[in-house]
Amino acid sequence: MSTTQNLVPVRAGFIPLVDCAVLVVAREQGFAAQHGLDLQLFKEVSWANIRDRVNVGQFDVAHMLAGMPIAASLGVGHIKVATIAPMALSVGGNAITVSHGLFDELNATGLDLSEPLSAAKALRQVVDRRRGENREPLSFGQVFPFSCHNYQLRYWMAAAGIDPERDVRLVVIPPPYMVKSLEAGQVDGFCVGEPWNTLAAEQGVGVILTHTAAFWPFGPEKVLGLQQNWAEQNSEPLTALLQALDQAGQWADDPTHRLELATLLARPEYLDVPQSVVLTALNGDLSFHDNGAARADCEHALWLYAQMVRWGQTPLSRDAEQAVCRTYRPDLLAEALGIAAGEQSERDTVFLDGVPFDATNVPGYIAALKVKS
């Protein structure tokens, strides 16, 4: 058996979320060590910390929001650092949770809250009524400006005609602080990954209004992010890491491992929440590997870029589109596994606003949207 002294150290940052599972499993189940790596995991509170510690080289790789490598490579919102995503760590797993007070207001509209577009229309009625009564706009938490949570929340609201820039207040809150913020009345709702939606519901703090998979099944969520320079200078450790993470993803997706995985993630050094909460979250729509979940698709990257343009975070340009596709590198995972890179498989998608996303025509997609910056 290998000793730690014989292993190549790889430092990885992560946020306490269920979708950090692939990194945790790679270390704890010995997949990283089998591939000659000492995978060292460092828990962080905020995505800004993850970004900064990757940028300055304190982390070699990290659990990242799917939009973070794109924003870093384009230099949107912060310094420009060439960052790549050779594989996805998860798809799905997000939800929109609201306070009991807001849920009661939504319920009073009489609309069907079990259907995401209908729930968004109920929210619009509440927003309009509050404006007419000169009340404070509703506040919603999301985790980072370039997160799927931010874009999914905006997308859901805009489908019902709510302008998220004008009609509500969106604020950034680190994932572990979401439940406390809702409990304190600092926000009326939030969009975050698990286990924080389940924890809010089980503690009686909030109500899960809709899972984002209800309007975007198999939506991208977390990726393995790293500086392009690190990848070029550490090709062998990166190949070994991708092989280990692929094995870890398969292990994590196996239903027979679910209880063991929940017990592992619940530990204080990882999520530090009750095992039952993690287990409930794992029984949702989160996927780590199956059905191509580990593939970092250019189409997903372009949808994220389109949202950045839609909400005024960056201008539209053909050069940027090409740079975005160079950020997602499924070829590196395919090469590490000795398989063909392949193409993205067809997946069912629900377009709440009736505007299909066409990755070959991002300008046309954006032009067709009614609510945008």
Tab-separated table of N, CA and C in Angstrom, residues 235-303:
chain	number	residue	atom	x	y	z
A	235	SER	N	0.663	17.675	-16.154
A	235	SER	CA	-0.233	16.839	-16.959
A	235	SER	C	-0.421	15.441	-16.356
A	236	GLU	N	0.635	14.870	-15.810
A	236	GLU	CA	0.491	13.512	-15.246
A	236	GLU	C	-0.384	13.504	-13.984
A	237	PRO	N	-0.144	14.419	-13.015
A	237	PRO	CA	-1.061	14.445	-11.865
A	237	PRO	C	-2.503	14.757	-12.266
A	238	LEU	N	-2.685	15.620	-13.285
A	238	LEU	CA	-4.047	15.938	-13.702
A	238	LEU	C	-4.723	14.702	-14.293
A	239	THR	N	-4.003	13.968	-15.123
A	239	THR	CA	-4.572	12.734	-15.684
A	239	THR	C	-4.952	11.764	-14.570
A	240	ALA	N	-4.054	11.604	-13.596
A	240	ALA	CA	-4.329	10.701	-12.473
A	240	ALA	C	-5.545	11.193	-11.677
A	241	LEU	N	-5.648	12.494	-11.500
A	241	LEU	CA	-6.779	13.045	-10.741
A	241	LEU	C	-8.093	12.807	-11.475
A	242	LEU	N	-8.105	13.030	-12.774
A	242	LEU	CA	-9.339	12.820	-13.543
A	242	LEU	C	-9.764	11.356	-13.500
A	243	GLN	N	-8.796	10.452	-13.556
A	243	GLN	CA	-9.127	9.024	-13.466
A	243	GLN	C	-9.723	8.697	-12.084
A	244	ALA	N	-9.118	9.265	-11.047
A	244	ALA	CA	-9.610	9.013	-9.689
A	244	ALA	C	-11.011	9.600	-9.486
A	245	LEU	N	-11.226	10.808	-10.003
A	245	LEU	CA	-12.536	11.454	-9.839
A	245	LEU	C	-13.617	10.733	-10.635
A	246	ASP	N	-13.247	10.197	-11.789
A	246	ASP	CA	-14.218	9.434	-12.567
A	246	ASP	C	-14.665	8.200	-11.778
A	247	GLN	N	-13.723	7.509	-11.171
A	247	GLN	CA	-14.082	6.348	-10.342
A	247	GLN	C	-14.941	6.787	-9.152
A	248	ALA	N	-14.561	7.903	-8.553
A	248	ALA	CA	-15.302	8.402	-7.399
A	248	ALA	C	-16.737	8.768	-7.778
A	249	GLY	N	-16.908	9.362	-8.958
A	249	GLY	CA	-18.249	9.722	-9.407
A	249	GLY	C	-19.125	8.500	-9.610
A	250	GLN	N	-18.547	7.443	-10.173
A	250	GLN	CA	-19.305	6.196	-10.351
A	250	GLN	C	-19.710	5.629	-8.997
A	251	TRP	N	-18.771	5.657	-8.051
A	251	TRP	CA	-19.064	5.138	-6.709
A	251	TRP	C	-20.174	5.965	-6.056
A	252	ALA	N	-20.097	7.270	-6.179
A	252	ALA	CA	-21.068	8.153	-5.525
A	252	ALA	C	-22.463	8.013	-6.124
A	253	ASP	N	-22.555	7.694	-7.401
A	253	ASP	CA	-23.866	7.563	-8.052
A	253	ASP	C	-24.515	6.211	-7.802
A	254	ASP	N	-23.771	5.260	-7.260
A	254	ASP	CA	-24.304	3.914	-7.023
A	254	ASP	C	-25.289	3.974	-5.837
A	255	PRO	N	-26.574	3.661	-6.054
A	255	PRO	CA	-27.558	3.757	-4.952
A	255	PRO	C	-27.202	2.894	-3.746
A	256	THR	N	-26.462	1.818	-3.952
A	256	THR	CA	-26.111	0.951	-2.813
A	256	THR	C	-25.105	1.627	-1.888
A	257	HIS	N	-24.476	2.709	-2.340
A	257	HIS	CA	-23.504	3.441	-1.515
A	257	HIS	C	-24.119	4.682	-0.857
A	258	ARG	N	-25.402	4.906	-1.068
A	258	ARG	CA	-25.993	6.188	-0.670
A	258	ARG	C	-25.898	6.441	0.840
A	259	LEU	N	-26.213	5.435	1.634
A	259	LEU	CA	-26.166	5.611	3.084
A	259	LEU	C	-24.730	5.862	3.546
A	260	GLU	N	-23.789	5.108	2.976
A	260	GLU	CA	-22.381	5.294	3.339
A	260	GLU	C	-21.904	6.683	2.913
A	261	LEU	N	-22.355	7.135	1.744
A	261	LEU	CA	-21.964	8.464	1.269
A	261	LEU	C	-22.546	9.556	2.172
A	262	ALA	N	-23.793	9.386	2.581
A	262	ALA	CA	-24.420	10.378	3.476
A	262	ALA	C	-23.665	10.455	4.803
A	263	THR	N	-23.269	9.308	5.317
A	263	THR	CA	-22.526	9.270	6.583
A	263	THR	C	-21.178	9.972	6.433
A	264	LEU	N	-20.533	9.741	5.313
A	264	LEU	CA	-19.228	10.355	5.048
A	264	LEU	C	-19.350	11.878	4.924
A	265	LEU	N	-20.295	12.350	4.120
A	265	LEU	CA	-20.424	13.789	3.891
A	265	LEU	C	-20.887	14.535	5.136
A	266	ALA	N	-21.630	13.858	6.006
A	266	ALA	CA	-22.168	14.511	7.201
A	266	ALA	C	-21.092	14.838	8.231
A	267	ARG	N	-19.910	14.254	8.099
A	267	ARG	CA	-18.855	14.447	9.096
A	267	ARG	C	-18.475	15.924	9.251
A	268	PRO	N	-18.027	16.318	10.445
A	268	PRO	CA	-17.733	17.750	10.713
A	268	PRO	C	-16.744	18.377	9.739
A	269	GLU	N	-15.775	17.620	9.259
A	269	GLU	CA	-14.787	18.218	8.349
A	269	GLU	C	-15.345	18.457	6.947
A	270	TYR	N	-16.550	17.914	6.692
A	270	TYR	CA	-17.155	18.147	5.379
A	270	TYR	C	-18.408	19.028	5.548
A	271	LEU	N	-19.615	18.458	5.615
A	271	LEU	CA	-20.806	19.314	5.662
A	271	LEU	C	-21.221	19.690	7.087
A	272	ASP	N	-20.941	18.807	8.036
A	272	ASP	CA	-21.274	19.073	9.444
A	272	ASP	C	-22.767	19.326	9.638
A	273	VAL	N	-23.571	18.471	9.055
A	273	VAL	CA	-25.030	18.512	9.247
A	273	VAL	C	-25.490	17.078	9.524
A	274	PRO	N	-26.718	16.885	10.037
A	274	PRO	CA	-27.189	15.516	10.321
A	274	PRO	C	-27.160	14.620	9.082
A	275	GLN	N	-26.811	13.350	9.317
A	275	GLN	CA	-26.745	12.398	8.205
A	275	GLN	C	-28.086	12.277	7.493
A	276	SER	N	-29.184	12.355	8.252
A	276	SER	CA	-30.513	12.207	7.644
A	276	SER	C	-30.803	13.307	6.620
A	277	VAL	N	-30.280	14.513	6.887
A	277	VAL	CA	-30.465	15.626	5.953
A	277	VAL	C	-29.710	15.355	4.655
A	278	VAL	N	-28.475	14.873	4.785
A	278	VAL	CA	-27.683	14.566	3.582
A	278	VAL	C	-28.342	13.441	2.796
A	279	LEU	N	-28.840	12.449	3.494
A	279	LEU	CA	-29.460	11.307	2.811
A	279	LEU	C	-30.698	11.757	2.034
A	280	THR	N	-31.509	12.611	2.623
A	280	THR	CA	-32.682	13.137	1.916
A	280	THR	C	-32.250	13.902	0.668
A	281	ALA	N	-31.197	14.715	0.804
A	281	ALA	CA	-30.707	15.487	-0.341
A	281	ALA	C	-30.191	14.565	-1.444
A	282	LEU	N	-29.520	13.488	-1.068
A	282	LEU	CA	-28.983	12.552	-2.064
A	282	LEU	C	-30.085	11.816	-2.815
A	283	ASN	N	-31.258	11.737	-2.230
A	283	ASN	CA	-32.374	11.056	-2.890
A	283	ASN	C	-33.107	11.972	-3.866
A	284	GLY	N	-32.580	13.172	-4.100
A	284	GLY	CA	-33.208	14.114	-5.024
A	284	GLY	C	-32.703	13.948	-6.446
A	285	ASP	N	-32.531	15.074	-7.151
A	285	ASP	CA	-32.212	15.035	-8.582
A	285	ASP	C	-30.730	15.204	-8.887
A	286	LEU	N	-29.895	15.164	-7.855
A	286	LEU	CA	-28.454	15.354	-8.050
A	286	LEU	C	-27.827	14.129	-8.710
A	287	SER	N	-26.926	14.359	-9.656
A	287	SER	CA	-26.216	13.262	-10.301
A	287	SER	C	-24.750	13.628	-10.437
A	288	PHE	N	-23.874	12.632	-10.228
A	288	PHE	CA	-22.440	12.889	-10.258
A	288	PHE	C	-21.747	12.335	-11.510
A	289	HIS	N	-22.273	11.260	-12.071
A	289	HIS	CA	-21.533	10.593	-13.134
A	289	HIS	C	-22.422	10.022	-14.234
A	290	ASP	N	-23.520	9.384	-13.858
A	290	ASP	CA	-24.333	8.647	-14.825
A	290	ASP	C	-24.888	9.557	-15.917
A	291	ASN	N	-25.139	8.941	-17.085
A	291	ASN	CA	-25.754	9.656	-18.222
A	291	ASN	C	-24.953	10.878	-18.659
A	292	GLY	N	-23.632	10.762	-18.587
A	292	GLY	CA	-22.778	11.845	-19.065
A	292	GLY	C	-22.676	13.025	-18.128
A	293	ALA	N	-23.045	12.855	-16.854
A	293	ALA	CA	-23.019	13.982	-15.912
A	293	ALA	C	-21.613	14.530	-15.694
A	294	ALA	N	-20.584	13.719	-15.907
A	294	ALA	CA	-19.206	14.172	-15.664
A	294	ALA	C	-18.620	14.948	-16.833
A	295	ARG	N	-19.343	15.000	-17.943
A	295	ARG	CA	-18.810	15.676	-19.125
A	295	ARG	C	-19.049	17.193	-19.035
A	296	ALA	N	-18.014	17.978	-19.204
A	296	ALA	CA	-18.117	19.447	-19.220
A	296	ALA	C	-18.417	19.876	-20.654
A	297	ASP	N	-19.680	20.191	-20.923
A	297	ASP	CA	-20.123	20.456	-22.296
A	297	ASP	C	-19.998	21.915	-22.692
A	298	CYS	N	-19.555	22.135	-23.927
A	298	CYS	CA	-19.469	23.497	-24.472
A	298	CYS	C	-20.855	24.150	-24.500
A	299	GLU	N	-21.891	23.357	-24.786
A	299	GLU	CA	-23.240	23.939	-24.850
A	299	GLU	C	-23.648	24.513	-23.493
A	300	HIS	N	-23.307	23.797	-22.427
A	300	HIS	CA	-23.600	24.315	-21.092
A	300	HIS	C	-22.838	25.622	-20.839
A	301	ALA	N	-21.573	25.631	-21.252
A	301	ALA	CA	-20.753	26.827	-21.052
A	301	ALA	C	-21.347	28.017	-21.811
A	302	LEU	N	-21.841	27.760	-23.019
A	302	LEU	CA	-22.407	28.855	-23.810
A	302	LEU	C	-23.729	29.351	-23.216
A	303	TRP	N	-24.516	28.455	-22.615
A	303	TRP	CA	-25.744	28.916	-21.947
A	303	TRP	C	-25.373	29.852	-20.793
